[in-house]
Short mmCIF file of N, CA and C in Angstrom, two decimals:
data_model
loop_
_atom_site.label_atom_id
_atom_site.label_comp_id
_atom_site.label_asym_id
_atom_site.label_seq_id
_atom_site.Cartn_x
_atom_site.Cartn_y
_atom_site.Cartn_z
N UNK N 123 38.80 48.50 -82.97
CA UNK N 123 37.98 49.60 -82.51
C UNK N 123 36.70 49.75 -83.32
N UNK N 124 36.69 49.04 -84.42
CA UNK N 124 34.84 48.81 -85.16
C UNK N 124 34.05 49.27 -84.02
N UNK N 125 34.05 48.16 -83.14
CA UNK N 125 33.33 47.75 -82.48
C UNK N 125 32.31 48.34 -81.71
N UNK N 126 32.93 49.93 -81.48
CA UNK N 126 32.60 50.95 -80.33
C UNK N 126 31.55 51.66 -81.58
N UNK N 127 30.46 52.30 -81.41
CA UNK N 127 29.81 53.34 -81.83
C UNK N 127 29.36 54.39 -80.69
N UNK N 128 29.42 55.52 -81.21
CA UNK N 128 28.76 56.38 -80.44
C UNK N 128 27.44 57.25 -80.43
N UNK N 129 26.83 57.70 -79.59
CA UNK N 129 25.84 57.92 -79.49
C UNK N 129 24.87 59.47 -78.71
N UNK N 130 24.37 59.37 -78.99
CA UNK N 130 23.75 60.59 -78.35
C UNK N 130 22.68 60.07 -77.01
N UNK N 131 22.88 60.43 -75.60
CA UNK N 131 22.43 60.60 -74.53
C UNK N 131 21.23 61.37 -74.44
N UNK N 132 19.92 61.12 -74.45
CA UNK N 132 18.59 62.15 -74.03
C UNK N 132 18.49 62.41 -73.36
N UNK N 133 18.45 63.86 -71.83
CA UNK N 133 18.07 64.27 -71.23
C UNK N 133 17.17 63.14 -70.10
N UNK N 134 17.60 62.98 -68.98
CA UNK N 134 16.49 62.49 -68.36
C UNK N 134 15.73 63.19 -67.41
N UNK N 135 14.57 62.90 -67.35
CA UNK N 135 13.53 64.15 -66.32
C UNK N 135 12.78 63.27 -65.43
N UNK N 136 12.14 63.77 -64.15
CA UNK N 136 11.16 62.98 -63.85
C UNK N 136 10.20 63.96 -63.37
N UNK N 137 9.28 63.52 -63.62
CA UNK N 137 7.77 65.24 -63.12
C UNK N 137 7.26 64.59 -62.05
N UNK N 138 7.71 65.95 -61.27
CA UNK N 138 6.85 66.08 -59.73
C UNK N 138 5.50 66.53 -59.33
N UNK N 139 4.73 66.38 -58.91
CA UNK N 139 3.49 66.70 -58.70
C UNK N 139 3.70 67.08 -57.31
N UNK N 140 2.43 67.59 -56.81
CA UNK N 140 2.18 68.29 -55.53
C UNK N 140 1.26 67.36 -54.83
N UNK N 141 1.89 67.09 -53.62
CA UNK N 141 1.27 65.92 -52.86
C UNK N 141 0.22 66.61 -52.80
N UNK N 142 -1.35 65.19 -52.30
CA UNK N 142 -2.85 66.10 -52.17
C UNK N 142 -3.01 64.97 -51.40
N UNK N 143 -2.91 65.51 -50.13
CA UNK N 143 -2.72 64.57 -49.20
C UNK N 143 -4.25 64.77 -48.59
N UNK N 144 -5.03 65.67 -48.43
CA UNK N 144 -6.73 65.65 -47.71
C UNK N 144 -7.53 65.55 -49.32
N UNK N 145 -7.20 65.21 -50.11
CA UNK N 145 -7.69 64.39 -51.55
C UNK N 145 -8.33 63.08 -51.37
N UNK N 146 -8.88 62.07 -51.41
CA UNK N 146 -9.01 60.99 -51.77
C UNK N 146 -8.71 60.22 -53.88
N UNK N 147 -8.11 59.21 -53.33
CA UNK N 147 -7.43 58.67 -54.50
C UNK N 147 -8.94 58.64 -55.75
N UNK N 148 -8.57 58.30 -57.08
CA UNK N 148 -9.73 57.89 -57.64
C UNK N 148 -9.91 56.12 -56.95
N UNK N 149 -8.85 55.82 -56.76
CA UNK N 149 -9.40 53.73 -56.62
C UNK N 149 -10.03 53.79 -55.35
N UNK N 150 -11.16 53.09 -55.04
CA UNK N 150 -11.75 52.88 -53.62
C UNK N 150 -10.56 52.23 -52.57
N UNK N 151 -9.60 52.08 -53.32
CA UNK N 151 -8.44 51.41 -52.18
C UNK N 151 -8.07 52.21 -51.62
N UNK N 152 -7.99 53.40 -52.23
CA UNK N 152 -7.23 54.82 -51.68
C UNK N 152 -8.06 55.58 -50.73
N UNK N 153 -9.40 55.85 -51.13
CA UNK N 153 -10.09 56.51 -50.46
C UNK N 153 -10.02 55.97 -48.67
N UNK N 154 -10.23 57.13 -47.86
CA UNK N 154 -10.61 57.16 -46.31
C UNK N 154 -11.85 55.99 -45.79
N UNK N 155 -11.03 55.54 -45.41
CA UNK N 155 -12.40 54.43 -44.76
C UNK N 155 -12.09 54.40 -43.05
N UNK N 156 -13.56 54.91 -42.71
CA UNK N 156 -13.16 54.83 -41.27
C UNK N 156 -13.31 53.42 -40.47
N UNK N 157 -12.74 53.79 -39.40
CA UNK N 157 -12.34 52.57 -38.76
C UNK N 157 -14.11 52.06 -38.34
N UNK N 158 -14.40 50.50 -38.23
CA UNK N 158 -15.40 49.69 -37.69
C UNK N 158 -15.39 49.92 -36.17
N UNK N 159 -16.59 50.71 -36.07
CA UNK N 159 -17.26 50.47 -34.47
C UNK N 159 -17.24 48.76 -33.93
N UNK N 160 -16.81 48.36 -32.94
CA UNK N 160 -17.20 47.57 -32.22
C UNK N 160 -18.91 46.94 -31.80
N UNK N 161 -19.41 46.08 -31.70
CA UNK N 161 -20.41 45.90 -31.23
C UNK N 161 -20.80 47.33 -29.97
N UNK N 162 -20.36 47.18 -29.44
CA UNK N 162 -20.68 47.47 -27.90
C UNK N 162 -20.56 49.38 -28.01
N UNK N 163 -19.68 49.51 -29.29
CA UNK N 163 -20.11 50.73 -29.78
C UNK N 163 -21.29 51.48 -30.63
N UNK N 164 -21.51 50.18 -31.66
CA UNK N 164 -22.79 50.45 -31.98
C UNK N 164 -23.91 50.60 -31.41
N UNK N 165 -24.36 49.33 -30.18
CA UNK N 165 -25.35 49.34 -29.27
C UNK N 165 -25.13 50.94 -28.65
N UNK N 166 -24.14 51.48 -27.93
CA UNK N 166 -24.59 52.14 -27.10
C UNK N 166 -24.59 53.56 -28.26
N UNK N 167 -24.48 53.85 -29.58
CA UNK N 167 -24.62 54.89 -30.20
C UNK N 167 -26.49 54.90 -30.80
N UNK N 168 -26.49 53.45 -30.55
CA UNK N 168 -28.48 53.19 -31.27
C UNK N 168 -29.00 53.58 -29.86
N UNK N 169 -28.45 53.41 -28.67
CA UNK N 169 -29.38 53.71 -27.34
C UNK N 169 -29.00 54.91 -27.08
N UNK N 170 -27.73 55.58 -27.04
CA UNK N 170 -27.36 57.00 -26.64
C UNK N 170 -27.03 57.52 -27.53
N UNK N 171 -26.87 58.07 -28.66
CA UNK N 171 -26.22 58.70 -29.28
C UNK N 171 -25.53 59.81 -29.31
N UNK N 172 -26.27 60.64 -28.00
CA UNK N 172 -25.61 61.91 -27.50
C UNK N 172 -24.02 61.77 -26.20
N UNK N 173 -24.19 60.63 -26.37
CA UNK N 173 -23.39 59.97 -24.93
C UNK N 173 -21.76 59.68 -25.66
N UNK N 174 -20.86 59.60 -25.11
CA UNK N 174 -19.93 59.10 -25.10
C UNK N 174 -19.39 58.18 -24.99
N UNK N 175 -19.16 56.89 -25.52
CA UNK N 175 -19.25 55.27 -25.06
C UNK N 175 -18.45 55.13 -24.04
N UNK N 176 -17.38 55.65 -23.98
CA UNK N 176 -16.14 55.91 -23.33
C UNK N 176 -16.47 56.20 -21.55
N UNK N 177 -17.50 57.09 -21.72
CA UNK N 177 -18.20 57.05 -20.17
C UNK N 177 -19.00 55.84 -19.94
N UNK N 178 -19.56 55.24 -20.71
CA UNK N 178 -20.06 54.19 -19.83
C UNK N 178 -20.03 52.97 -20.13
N UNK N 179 -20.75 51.86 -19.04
CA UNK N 179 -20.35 50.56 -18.71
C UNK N 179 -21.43 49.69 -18.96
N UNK N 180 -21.44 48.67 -20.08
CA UNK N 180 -22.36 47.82 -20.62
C UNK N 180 -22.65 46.52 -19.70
N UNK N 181 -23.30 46.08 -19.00
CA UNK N 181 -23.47 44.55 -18.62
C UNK N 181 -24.95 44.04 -19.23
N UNK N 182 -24.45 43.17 -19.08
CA UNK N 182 -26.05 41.92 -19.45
C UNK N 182 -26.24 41.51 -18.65
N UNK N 183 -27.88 40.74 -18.70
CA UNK N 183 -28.19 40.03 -17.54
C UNK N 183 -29.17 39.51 -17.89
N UNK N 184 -28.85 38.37 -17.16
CA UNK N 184 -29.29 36.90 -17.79
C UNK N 184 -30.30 36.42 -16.54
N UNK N 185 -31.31 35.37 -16.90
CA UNK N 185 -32.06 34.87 -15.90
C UNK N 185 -31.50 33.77 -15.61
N UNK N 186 -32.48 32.87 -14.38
CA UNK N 186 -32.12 31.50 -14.14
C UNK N 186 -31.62 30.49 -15.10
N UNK N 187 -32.46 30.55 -15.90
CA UNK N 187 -31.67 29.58 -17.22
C UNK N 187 -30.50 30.16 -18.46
N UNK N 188 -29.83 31.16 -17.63
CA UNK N 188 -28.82 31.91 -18.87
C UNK N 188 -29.67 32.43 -19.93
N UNK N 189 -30.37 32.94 -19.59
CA UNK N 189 -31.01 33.39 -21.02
C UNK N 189 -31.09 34.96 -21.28
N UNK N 190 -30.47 35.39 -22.17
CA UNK N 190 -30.34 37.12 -21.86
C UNK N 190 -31.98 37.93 -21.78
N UNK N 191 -31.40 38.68 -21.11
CA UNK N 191 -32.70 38.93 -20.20
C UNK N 191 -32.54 40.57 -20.93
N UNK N 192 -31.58 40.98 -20.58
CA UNK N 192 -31.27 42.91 -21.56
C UNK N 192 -29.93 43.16 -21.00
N UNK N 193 -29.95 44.47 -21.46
CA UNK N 193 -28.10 45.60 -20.79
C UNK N 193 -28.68 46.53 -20.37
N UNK N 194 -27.91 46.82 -19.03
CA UNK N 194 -27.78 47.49 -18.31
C UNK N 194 -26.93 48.87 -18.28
N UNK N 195 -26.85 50.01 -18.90
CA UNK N 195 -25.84 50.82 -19.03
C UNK N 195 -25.23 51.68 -18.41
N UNK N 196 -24.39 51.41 -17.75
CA UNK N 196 -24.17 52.91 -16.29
C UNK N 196 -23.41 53.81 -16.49
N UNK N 197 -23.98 55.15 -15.84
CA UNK N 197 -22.09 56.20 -15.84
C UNK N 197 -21.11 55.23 -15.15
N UNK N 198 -19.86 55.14 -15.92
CA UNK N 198 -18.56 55.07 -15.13
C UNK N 198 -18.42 55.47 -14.03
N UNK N 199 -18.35 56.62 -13.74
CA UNK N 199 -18.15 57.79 -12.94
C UNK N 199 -18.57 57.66 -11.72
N UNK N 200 -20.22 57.84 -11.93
CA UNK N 200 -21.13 57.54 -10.74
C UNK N 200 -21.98 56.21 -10.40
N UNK N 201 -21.92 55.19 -11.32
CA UNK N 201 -22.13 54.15 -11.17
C UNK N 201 -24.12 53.76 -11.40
N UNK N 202 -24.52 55.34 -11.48
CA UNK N 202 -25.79 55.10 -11.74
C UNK N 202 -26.38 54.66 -13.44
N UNK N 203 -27.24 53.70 -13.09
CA UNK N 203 -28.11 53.55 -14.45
C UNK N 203 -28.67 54.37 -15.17
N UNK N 204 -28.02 54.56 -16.71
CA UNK N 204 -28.31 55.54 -17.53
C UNK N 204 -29.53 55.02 -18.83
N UNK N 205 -29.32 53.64 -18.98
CA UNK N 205 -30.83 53.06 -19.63
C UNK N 205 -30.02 51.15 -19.04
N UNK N 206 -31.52 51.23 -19.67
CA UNK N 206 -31.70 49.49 -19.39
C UNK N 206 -32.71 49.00 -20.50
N UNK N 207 -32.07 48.01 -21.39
CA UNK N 207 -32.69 47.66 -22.54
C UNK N 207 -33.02 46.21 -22.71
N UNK N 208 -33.92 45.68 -22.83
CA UNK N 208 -34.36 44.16 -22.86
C UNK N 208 -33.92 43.59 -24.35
N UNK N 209 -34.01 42.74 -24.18
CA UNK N 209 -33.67 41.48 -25.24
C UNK N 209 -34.55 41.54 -26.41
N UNK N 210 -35.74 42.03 -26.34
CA UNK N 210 -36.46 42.21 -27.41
C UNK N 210 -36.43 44.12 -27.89
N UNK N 211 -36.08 44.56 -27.15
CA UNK N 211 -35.85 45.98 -27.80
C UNK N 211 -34.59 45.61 -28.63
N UNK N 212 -33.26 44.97 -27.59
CA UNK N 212 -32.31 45.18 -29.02
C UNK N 212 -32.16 44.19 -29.96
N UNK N 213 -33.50 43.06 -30.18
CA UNK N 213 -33.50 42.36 -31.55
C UNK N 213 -34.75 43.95 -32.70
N UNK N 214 -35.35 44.49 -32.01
CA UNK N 214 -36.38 46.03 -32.54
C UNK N 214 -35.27 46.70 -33.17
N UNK N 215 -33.85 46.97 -32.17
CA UNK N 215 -32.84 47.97 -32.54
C UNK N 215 -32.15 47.56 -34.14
N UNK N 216 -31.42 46.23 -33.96
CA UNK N 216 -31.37 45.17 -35.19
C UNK N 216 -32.03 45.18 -36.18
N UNK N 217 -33.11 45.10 -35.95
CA UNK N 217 -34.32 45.13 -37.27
C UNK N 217 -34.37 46.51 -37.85
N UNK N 218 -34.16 47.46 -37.49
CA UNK N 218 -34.53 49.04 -37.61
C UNK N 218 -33.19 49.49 -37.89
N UNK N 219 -32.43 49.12 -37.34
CA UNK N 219 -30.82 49.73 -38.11
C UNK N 219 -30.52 48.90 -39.31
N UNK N 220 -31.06 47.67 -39.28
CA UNK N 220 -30.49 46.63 -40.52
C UNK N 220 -28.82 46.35 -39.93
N UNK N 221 -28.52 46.70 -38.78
CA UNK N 221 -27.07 46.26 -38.52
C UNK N 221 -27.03 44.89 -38.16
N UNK N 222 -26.27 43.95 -38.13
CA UNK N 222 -26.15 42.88 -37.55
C UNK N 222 -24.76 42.65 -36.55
N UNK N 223 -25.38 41.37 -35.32
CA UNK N 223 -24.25 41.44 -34.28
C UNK N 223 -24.02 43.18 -33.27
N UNK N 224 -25.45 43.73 -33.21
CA UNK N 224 -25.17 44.69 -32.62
C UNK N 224 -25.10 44.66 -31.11
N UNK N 225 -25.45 43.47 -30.34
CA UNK N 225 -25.42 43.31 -29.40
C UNK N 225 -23.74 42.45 -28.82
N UNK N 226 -23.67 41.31 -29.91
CA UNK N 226 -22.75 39.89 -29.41
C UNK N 226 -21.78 40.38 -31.20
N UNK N 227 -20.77 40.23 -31.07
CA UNK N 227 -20.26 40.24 -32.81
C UNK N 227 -18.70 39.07 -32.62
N UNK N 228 -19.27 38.03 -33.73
CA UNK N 228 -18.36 36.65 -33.36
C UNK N 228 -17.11 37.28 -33.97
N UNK N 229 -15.72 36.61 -33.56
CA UNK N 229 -14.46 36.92 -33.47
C UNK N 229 -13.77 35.67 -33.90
N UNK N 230 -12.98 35.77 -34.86
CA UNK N 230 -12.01 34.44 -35.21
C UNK N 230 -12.54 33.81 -36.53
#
């Protein structure tokens, strides 16, 4: 029976804090980052900004030789044209936001 010694047990604790959940962390990992607009969201927030993307419908259009020509933007709804923007306004839009891929944004 040497063998055995005995001993004294310390108290164990663990401290709770109060979640702070509308806080942001100190690490930038933690902090709120909102989600990335889409191309086709950006374009139509630099041409409408008062608009809702959600209402409307983006096409392009191209000439005889495929060559983009501008977008076309319509109400959903009513199908009428709400702007129409050429190829050189939205390389103007590009240059002036400093955004890039605001028109086409590559994938993969």
């Amino acid at each position: 029976m040497d063998r055995f010694t005995l001993a004294s047990v310390a108290p164990v604790s663990i401290g709770v804090h109060q979640a702070t959940w509308d806080q942001a962390g100190s690490h930038p990992r933690h902090q709120y980052r909102q989600p990335r607009r889409n191309a086709r969201q950006r374009l139509l927030a630099a041409i409408l900004p008062a608009r809702d993307p959600e209402t409307c419908d983006v096409a392009c259009e191209f000439d005889a030789q495929g060559e983009l020509e501008g977008v076309v933007v319509r109400d959903v709804a009513s199908g009428q044209v709400i702007a129409r923007v050429s190829a050189r306004q939205i390389a103007q839009l590009s240059e002036v936001s400093d955004q890039r891929g605001l028109l086409f944004e590559r994938r993969g």
